[in-house]
Every structure is written in C-alpha cells, then in structure tokens.
XYZ file of C-alpha atoms in Angstrom:
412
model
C 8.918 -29.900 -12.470
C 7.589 -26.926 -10.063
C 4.987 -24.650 -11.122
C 5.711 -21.406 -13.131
C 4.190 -19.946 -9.840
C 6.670 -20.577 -7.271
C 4.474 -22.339 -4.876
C 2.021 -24.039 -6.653
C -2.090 -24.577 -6.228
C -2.919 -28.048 -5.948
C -4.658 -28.514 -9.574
C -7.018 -31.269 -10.864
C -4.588 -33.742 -12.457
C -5.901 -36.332 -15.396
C -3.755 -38.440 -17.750
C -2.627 -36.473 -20.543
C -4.349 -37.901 -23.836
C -2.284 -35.555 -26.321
C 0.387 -37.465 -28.464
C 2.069 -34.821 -30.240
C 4.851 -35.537 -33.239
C 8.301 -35.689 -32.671
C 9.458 -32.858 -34.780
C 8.740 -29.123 -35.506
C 8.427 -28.414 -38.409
C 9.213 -24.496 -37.820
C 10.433 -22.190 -34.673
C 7.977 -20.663 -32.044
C 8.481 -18.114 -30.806
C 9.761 -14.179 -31.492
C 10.152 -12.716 -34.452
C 9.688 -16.388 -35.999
C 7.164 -17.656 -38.980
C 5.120 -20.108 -36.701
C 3.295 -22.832 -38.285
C -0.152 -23.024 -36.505
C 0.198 -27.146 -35.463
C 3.861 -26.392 -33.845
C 2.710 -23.657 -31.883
C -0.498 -25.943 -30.524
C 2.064 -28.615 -29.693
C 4.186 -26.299 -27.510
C 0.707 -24.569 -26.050
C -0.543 -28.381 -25.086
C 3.024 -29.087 -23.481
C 3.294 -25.729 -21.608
C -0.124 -26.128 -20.296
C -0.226 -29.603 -19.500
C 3.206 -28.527 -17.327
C 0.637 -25.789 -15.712
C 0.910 -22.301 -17.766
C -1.933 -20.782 -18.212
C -1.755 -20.030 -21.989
C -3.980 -20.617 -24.403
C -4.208 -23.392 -26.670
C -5.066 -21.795 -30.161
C -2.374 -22.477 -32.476
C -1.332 -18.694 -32.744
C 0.635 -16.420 -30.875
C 1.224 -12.870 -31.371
C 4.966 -12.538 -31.393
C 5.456 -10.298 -28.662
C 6.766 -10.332 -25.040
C 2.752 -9.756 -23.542
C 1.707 -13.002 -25.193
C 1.109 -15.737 -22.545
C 2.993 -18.342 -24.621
C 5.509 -16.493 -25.360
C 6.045 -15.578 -22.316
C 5.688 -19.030 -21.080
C 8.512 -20.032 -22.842
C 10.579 -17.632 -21.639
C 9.809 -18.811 -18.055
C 10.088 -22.296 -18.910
C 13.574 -21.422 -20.393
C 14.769 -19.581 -17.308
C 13.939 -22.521 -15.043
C 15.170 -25.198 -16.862
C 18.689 -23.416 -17.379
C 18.012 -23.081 -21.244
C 19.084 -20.371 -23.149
C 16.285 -17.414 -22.750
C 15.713 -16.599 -26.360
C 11.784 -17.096 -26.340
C 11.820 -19.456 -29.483
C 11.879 -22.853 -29.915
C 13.651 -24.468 -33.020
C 13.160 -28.145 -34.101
C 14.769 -30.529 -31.614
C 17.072 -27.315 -29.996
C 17.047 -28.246 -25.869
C 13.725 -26.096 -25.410
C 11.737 -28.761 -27.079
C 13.645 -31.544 -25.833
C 13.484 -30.828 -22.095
C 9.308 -30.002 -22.479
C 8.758 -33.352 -23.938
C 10.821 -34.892 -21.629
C 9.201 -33.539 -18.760
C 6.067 -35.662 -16.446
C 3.155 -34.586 -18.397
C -0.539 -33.787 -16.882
C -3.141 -31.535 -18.289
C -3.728 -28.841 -15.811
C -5.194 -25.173 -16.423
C -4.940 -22.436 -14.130
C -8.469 -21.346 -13.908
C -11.413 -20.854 -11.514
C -13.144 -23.988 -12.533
C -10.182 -26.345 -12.133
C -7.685 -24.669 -9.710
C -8.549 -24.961 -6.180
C -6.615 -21.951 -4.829
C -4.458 -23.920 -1.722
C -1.190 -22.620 -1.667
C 1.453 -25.172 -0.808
C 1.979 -25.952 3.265
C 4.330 -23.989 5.323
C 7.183 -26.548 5.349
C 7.549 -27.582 1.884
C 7.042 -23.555 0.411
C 10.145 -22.612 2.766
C 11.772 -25.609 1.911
C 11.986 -24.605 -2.126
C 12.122 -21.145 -1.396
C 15.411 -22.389 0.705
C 16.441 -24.425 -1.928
C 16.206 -21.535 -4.995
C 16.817 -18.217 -3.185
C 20.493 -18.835 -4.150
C 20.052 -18.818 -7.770
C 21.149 -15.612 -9.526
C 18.440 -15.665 -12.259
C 15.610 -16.055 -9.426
C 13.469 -13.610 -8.173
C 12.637 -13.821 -4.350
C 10.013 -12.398 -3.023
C 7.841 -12.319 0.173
C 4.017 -12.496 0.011
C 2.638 -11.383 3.946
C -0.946 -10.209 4.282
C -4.247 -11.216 4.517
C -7.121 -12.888 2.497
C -6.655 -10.489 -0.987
C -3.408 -12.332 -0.757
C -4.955 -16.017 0.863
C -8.662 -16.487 0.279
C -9.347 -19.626 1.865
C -12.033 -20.863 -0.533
C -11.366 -23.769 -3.138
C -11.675 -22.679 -6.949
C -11.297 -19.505 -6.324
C -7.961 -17.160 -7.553
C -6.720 -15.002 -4.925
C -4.263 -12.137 -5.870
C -1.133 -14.323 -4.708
C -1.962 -16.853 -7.734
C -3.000 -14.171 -9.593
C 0.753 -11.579 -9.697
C 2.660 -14.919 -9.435
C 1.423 -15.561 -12.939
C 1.364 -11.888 -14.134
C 4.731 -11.888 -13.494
C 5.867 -15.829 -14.415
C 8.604 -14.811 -16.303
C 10.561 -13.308 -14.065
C 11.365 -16.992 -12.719
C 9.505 -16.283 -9.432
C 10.686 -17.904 -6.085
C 7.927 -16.754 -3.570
C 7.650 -17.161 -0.120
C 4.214 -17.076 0.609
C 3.086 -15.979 4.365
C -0.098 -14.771 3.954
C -3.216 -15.798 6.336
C -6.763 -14.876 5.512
C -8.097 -12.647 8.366
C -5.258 -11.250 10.006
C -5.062 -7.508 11.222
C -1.806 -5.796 10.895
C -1.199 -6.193 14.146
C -1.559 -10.164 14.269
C 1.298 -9.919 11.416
C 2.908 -8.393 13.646
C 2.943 -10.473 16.473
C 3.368 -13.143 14.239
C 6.434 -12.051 12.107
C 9.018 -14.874 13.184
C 9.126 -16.254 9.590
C 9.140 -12.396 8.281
C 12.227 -11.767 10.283
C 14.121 -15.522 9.427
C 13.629 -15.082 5.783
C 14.365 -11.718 5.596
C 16.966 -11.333 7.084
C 18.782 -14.733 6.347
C 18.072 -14.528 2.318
C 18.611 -11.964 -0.514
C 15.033 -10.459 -0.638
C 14.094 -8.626 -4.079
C 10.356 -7.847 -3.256
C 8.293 -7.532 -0.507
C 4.467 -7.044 -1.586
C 2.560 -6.498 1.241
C -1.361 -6.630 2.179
C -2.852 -4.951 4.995
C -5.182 -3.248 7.079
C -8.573 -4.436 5.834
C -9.254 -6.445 8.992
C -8.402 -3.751 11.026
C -10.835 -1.707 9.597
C -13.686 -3.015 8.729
C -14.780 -5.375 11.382
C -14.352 -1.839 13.554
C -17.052 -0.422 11.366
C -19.584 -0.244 14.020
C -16.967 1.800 16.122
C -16.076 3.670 12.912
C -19.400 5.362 12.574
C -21.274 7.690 14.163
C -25.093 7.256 14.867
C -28.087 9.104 14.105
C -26.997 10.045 9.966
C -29.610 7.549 7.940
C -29.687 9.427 4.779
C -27.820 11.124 2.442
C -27.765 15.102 3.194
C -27.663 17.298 0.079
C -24.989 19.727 1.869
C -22.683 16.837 1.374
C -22.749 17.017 -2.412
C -21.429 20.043 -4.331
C -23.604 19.817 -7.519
C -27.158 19.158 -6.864
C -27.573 17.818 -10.606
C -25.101 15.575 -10.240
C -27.494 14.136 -6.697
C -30.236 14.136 -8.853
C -28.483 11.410 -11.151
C -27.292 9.317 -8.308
C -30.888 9.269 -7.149
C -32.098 8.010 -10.634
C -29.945 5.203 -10.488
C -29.443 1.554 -8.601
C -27.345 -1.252 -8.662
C -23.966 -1.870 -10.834
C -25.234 1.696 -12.858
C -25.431 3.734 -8.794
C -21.858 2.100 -7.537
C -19.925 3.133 -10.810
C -21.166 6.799 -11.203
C -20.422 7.329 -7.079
C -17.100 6.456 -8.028
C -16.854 8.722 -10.725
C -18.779 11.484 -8.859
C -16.552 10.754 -5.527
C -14.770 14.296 -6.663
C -17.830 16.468 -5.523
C -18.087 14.777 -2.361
C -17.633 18.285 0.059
C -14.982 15.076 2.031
C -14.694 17.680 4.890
C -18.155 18.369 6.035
C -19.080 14.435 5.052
C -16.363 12.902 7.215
C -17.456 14.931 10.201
C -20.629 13.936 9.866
C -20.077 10.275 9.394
C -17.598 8.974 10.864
C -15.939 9.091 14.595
C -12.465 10.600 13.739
C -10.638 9.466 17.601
C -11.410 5.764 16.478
C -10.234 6.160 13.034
C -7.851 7.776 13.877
C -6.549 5.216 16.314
C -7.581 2.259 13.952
C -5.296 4.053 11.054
C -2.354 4.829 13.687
C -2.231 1.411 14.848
C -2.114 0.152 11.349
C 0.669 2.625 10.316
C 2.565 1.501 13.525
C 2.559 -1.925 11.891
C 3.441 -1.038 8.619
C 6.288 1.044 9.816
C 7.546 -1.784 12.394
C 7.652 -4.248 8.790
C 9.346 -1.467 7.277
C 11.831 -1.333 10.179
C 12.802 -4.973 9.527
C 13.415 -4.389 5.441
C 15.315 -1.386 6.519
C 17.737 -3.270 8.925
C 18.540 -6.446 6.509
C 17.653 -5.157 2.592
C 18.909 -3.016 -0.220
C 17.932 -0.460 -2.087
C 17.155 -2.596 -4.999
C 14.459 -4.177 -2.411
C 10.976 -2.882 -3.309
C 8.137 -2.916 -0.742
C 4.880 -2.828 -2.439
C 1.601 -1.693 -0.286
C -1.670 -1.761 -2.334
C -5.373 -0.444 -1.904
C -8.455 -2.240 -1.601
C -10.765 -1.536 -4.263
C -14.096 -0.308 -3.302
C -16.352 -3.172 -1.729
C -19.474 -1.608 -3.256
C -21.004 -4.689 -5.357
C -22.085 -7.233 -2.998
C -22.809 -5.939 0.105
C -24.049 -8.930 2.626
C -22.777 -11.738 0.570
C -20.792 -14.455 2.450
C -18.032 -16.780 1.430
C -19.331 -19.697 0.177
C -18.097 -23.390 -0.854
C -20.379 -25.232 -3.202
C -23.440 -22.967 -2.361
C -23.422 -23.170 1.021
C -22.428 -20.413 3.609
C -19.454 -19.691 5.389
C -19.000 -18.730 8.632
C -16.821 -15.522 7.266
C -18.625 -11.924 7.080
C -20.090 -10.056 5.764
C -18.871 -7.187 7.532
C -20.325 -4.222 6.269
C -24.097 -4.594 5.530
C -24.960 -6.163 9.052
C -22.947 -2.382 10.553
C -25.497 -0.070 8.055
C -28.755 -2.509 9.153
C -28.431 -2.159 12.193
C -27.723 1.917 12.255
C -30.506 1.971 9.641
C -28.427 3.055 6.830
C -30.282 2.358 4.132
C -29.806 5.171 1.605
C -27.517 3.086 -1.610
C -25.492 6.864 -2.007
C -24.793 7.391 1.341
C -23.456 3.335 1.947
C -21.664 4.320 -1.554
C -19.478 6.935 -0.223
C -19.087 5.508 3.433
C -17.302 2.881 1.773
C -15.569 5.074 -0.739
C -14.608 7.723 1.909
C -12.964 4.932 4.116
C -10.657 3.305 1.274
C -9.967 7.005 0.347
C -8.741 8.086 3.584
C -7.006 4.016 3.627
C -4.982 5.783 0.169
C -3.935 8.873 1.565
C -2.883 6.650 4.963
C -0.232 4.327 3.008
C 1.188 7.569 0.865
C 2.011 8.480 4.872
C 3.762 5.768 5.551
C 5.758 5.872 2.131
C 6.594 9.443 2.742
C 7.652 8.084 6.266
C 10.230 5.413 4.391
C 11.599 8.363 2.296
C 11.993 11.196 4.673
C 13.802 9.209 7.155
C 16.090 7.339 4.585
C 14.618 3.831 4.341
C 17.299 2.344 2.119
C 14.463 -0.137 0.406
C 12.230 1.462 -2.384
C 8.506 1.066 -1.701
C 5.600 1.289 -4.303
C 1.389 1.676 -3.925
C -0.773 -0.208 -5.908
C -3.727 1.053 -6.146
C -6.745 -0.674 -6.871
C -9.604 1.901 -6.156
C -12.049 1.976 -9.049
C -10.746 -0.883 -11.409
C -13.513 -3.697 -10.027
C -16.280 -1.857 -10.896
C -18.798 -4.215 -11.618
C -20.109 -7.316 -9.984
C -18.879 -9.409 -12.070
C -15.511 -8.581 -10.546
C -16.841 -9.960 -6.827
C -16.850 -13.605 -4.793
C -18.126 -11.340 -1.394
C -19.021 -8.229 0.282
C -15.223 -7.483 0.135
C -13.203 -10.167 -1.710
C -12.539 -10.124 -5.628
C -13.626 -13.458 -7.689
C -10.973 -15.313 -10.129
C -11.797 -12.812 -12.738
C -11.404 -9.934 -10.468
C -7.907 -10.818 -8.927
C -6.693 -11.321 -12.438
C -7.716 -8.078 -12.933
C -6.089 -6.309 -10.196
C -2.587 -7.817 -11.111
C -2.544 -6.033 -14.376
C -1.594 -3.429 -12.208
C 1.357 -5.691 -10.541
C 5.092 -5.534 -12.601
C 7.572 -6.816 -10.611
C-alpha cells in the first residue's frame, strides 16, 4: 500500500510484533461509543501502515483527530466508503488487516526525510492523477520544501500529512538550493505535468536563495550599531537592550511595528541590488504563473509562502550525525565580516528583509488578479510563528518540530 503522503519517506521498517484479535467489539470512529482496546487495534494498524497517529486507545471524535482522520484517508484510498468509522468486520477493518504490515512512525527520530526518486514519484503521480477523488498537486521550490538531511521533516512531509485526508497525489519537484531563477531554467517537468494533467494545487517555495547568499551585496557598509533614530519609542530600545537570546529575537518581532522602516532601510541596505534581487525573483514567479495561467482553472490554487524570521541560530550549519555540512550558514559570516555585531540591529536586518520578501509576493498576487490570472493564488505566511529555537535545525531551516508547525497554517 502507498503512503498516506503521496510520495513516501523511506522509513525504518521492523517486523511487526502486534497480534491483534479478530473482532471489534464496538465501532471507531465519529459520533461512535469506542471501546479503548478497539481503537488501539486500529491506531497499531494505521500506524504500522505509516500514519502518524497516536497509539493511546482514545480518540476525540472529531474530524482534527489524527486517527480519525486517518481513517478517513485510509478509506478514500482503498475505495471504501468514507464514513470515518469502522464497525466489526465492515470492509474498513477487513482491508487494514489484510494489508503488508510494518511498524513505521512518521517522526524525526525514525523518518529519514528522502522523498521518493524522480522516476518512480512521476510514475504514481501518472498512475493516480486520473482518479476523481484524488487531489493533485505540485510541490516546486527549494530546501523549506527538500532539506537534504536524513531524520529531519521538511515542510513537503510536513503539509502532505496536514492535509492526508484529502487523498493527496503529489508531485514533488523540489531541490534544496535552487534560486528562482534555476526553477526556472529548469521547469521542463513544471511545464509536462502541468500542462498534460488536471492540476488542483500548486504550492510554491521561493526566493530564499536568491536572497540571502546576496547578503553581502544587500548591505551597505559602515552601519555597526543600532542608531536610536531608527526606533520610535526610546523605552521600548531600552528593553531590547536589557535582553539576549530567545527573550531579544521574540520582543524584536513584536516591537518590529516601531521600526521608523523608512529611515532604517536607507540606512541599511543598498536599494538598486534589492531591488534587482526582488525584480528578478518576481520575474520568476510571474513566468510560473504564466504557465498555470495558460493550462489551469480557476479552481487551481497557487500558494506562495514566507520564510519565517531566521533569527535563532545564526552561524549554525547543516549537520548529519554531528558533523558539519558543507551548506551555510549564510548570514552570520555577511554581519562578521561588516562587523555587525549589535543582536538588535542583526534582529531587524533580518526582519526588515523577510518584511519587504511579504510585501514582494502580495505584488505578484495583485499582479495575478489585476491582469485576470484565471488560477486563484494564496500567501502563507510564516513570519513570527517559529519563535523560539526550539523551532530551528540551522541559521535558516526549521527542525521536524518546526515544519510541523508551519503546516498548521497549510489547508488545502
């Protein structure tokens, strides 16, 4: 059986030890009077089939709990009857404990994040993007949608899941470090699969690559320290000074609103290369957006998200096992070596950038409306939500925990 996420991770696989009893004694599921060892039995089948639920012998009886919800995927994509409840011996229970069982959990110890290869994700995108009760969607971007690191959740895993029972069939394109512009270059697939398939969603991640490793061209020189003319309520300084660490990130973000943005962006950054970095990167977005246009419908959604605000780890690498990658960090090394070493004024660098990043994609979605884009196009946005650093693998790349996180904010 595939995955409730369309293309699979590659999960640690042992021989399933659980023997469960042939019959139920009551139904699972809504507005049903569950019996506590039925319910485990179904948990221990769904998650031994790879749904991440929770083996506890309860469920809530609503359509946000993960089994329940898990059985209405598993319904969908078996061709059962989508009523969310399982009845003793009815052809929910049958078909689960007929099914190839191994124990596998979808979590950052276990899962090692490596989507499926090119050929054989195409292939069963191919093979389902027929079916009327399937979802399709595309999945192009970057490393928020393809971190290349083992054990670690990216955001692709991550909304697949959010959204499992919607009976998923993803096409997953993403490649951890491209620019917008790469995409680009490299939108053959984009092109095939849009425009040979029904496409339902598009959710697209970009832009972070363009910017950031052009940090150094992004700033200007000679500002080291935080200049009081840039604030707007010197008491409100005087608390950011007090503070450091998790306790300084969080209260810049909330104090971002008496940032004079005007007089600070001058200052900091160099407005011809941003403003060439930004108009490449809505060039791109609008060039994607010209495809969807030519081949979709208006029930089509294009979703564009944020980055949340890379505050928490600042030089911290990618790392396997302990050990370094050759990936980053791409901030810290551009503030050493200007000798920008005042915490608030890194703080709202980095918050003035994914700002201005915001009120960049609400351009390009006011681009798709005002010239008639027949597809429908969302923004996710992220900005403030991983506020701790427990949230954070790198310098700029969300942990399991994190990307779980961020696809709260994901409904397909």
């Amino acid at each position: 059986m595939e995955n409730l996420v369309s293309n699979s991770t590659i999960i640690n696989q042992n021989p399933a030890t659980i023997s469960p009893p042939q019959l139920l004694g009551n139904s699972v599921g809504l507005n049903a009077m569950n019996n506590p060892q039925d319910v485990l039995q179904i948990q221990n089948y769904l998650k031994e089939l790879g749904y991440p639920v929770t083996v506890s012998g309860n469920i809530a009886n609503s359509q946000t709990d993960s089994t329940i919800i898990s059985i209405l995927n598993f319904q969908a994509n078996n061709n059962i009857q989508v009523t969310g409840i399982i009845n003793p011996n009815d052809a929910t229970y049958i078909a689960l404990k007929q099914l190839p069982r191994v124990i596998t959990a979808l979590t950052e110890s276990e899962d090692e994040s490596l989507h499926q290869p090119f050929l054989t994700n195409s292939f069963f995108f191919r093979r389902n993007a027929g079916n009327a009760n399937t979802l399709n969607v595309i999945f192009e971007g970057d490393s928020w949608l393809d971190y290349p690191v083992p054990r670690v959740l990216d955001l692709y895993d991550t909304i697949t899941d959010h959204n499992q029972r919607l009976n998923l069939n993803c096409l997953h394109l993403a490649k951890f470090g491209e620019t917008t512009s790469q995409m680009y270059a490299d939108k053959t697939h984009f092109v095939q699969y849009v425009s040979g398939y029904r496409i339902d969603r598009i959710y697209f991640s970009g832009g972070g690559n363009d910017v950031f490793p052009q940090l150094g061209r992004i700033l200007n020189a000679g500002v080291t320290t935080f200049n009081p003319g840039f604030f707007t309520d010197t008491t409100k300084l005087s608390e950011l000074r007090s503070l450091s660490g998790d306790a300084l990130y969080q209260k810049c973000i909330v104090y971002k609103r008496y940032l004079n943005t005007t007089t600070f962006d001058s200052a900091l950054f160099n407005s011809a290369n941003l403003n060439s970095i930004f108009t490449t990167i809505m060039r791109n977005y609008l060039g994607f957006g010209s495809i969807v246009n030519a081949h979709c419908t208006p029930n089509t959604i294009f979703y564009m998200h944020t980055y949340d605000y890379p505050l928490f780890k600042l030089g911290v690498q990618p790392s396997v096992a302990g050990l370094s990658l050759p990936l980053g960090p791409w901030i810290k090394p551009v503030f050493d070596r200007l000798g920008i070493t005042d915490e608030i004024l890194r703080c709202y660098i980095i918050i003035r950038l994914l700002d201005r990043f915001y009120a960049l994609l609400w351009q390009i979605k006011n681009h798709f409306n005002y010239y008639g884009y027949r597809f429908q196009s969302r923004i996710i946005d992220y900005r403030g939500l991983l506020n701790s650093s427990e949230y954070w693998r790198d310098e700029i790349h969300p942990n399991s925990v994190g990307a779980r996180r961020l696809s709260t904010r994901v409904t397909f």
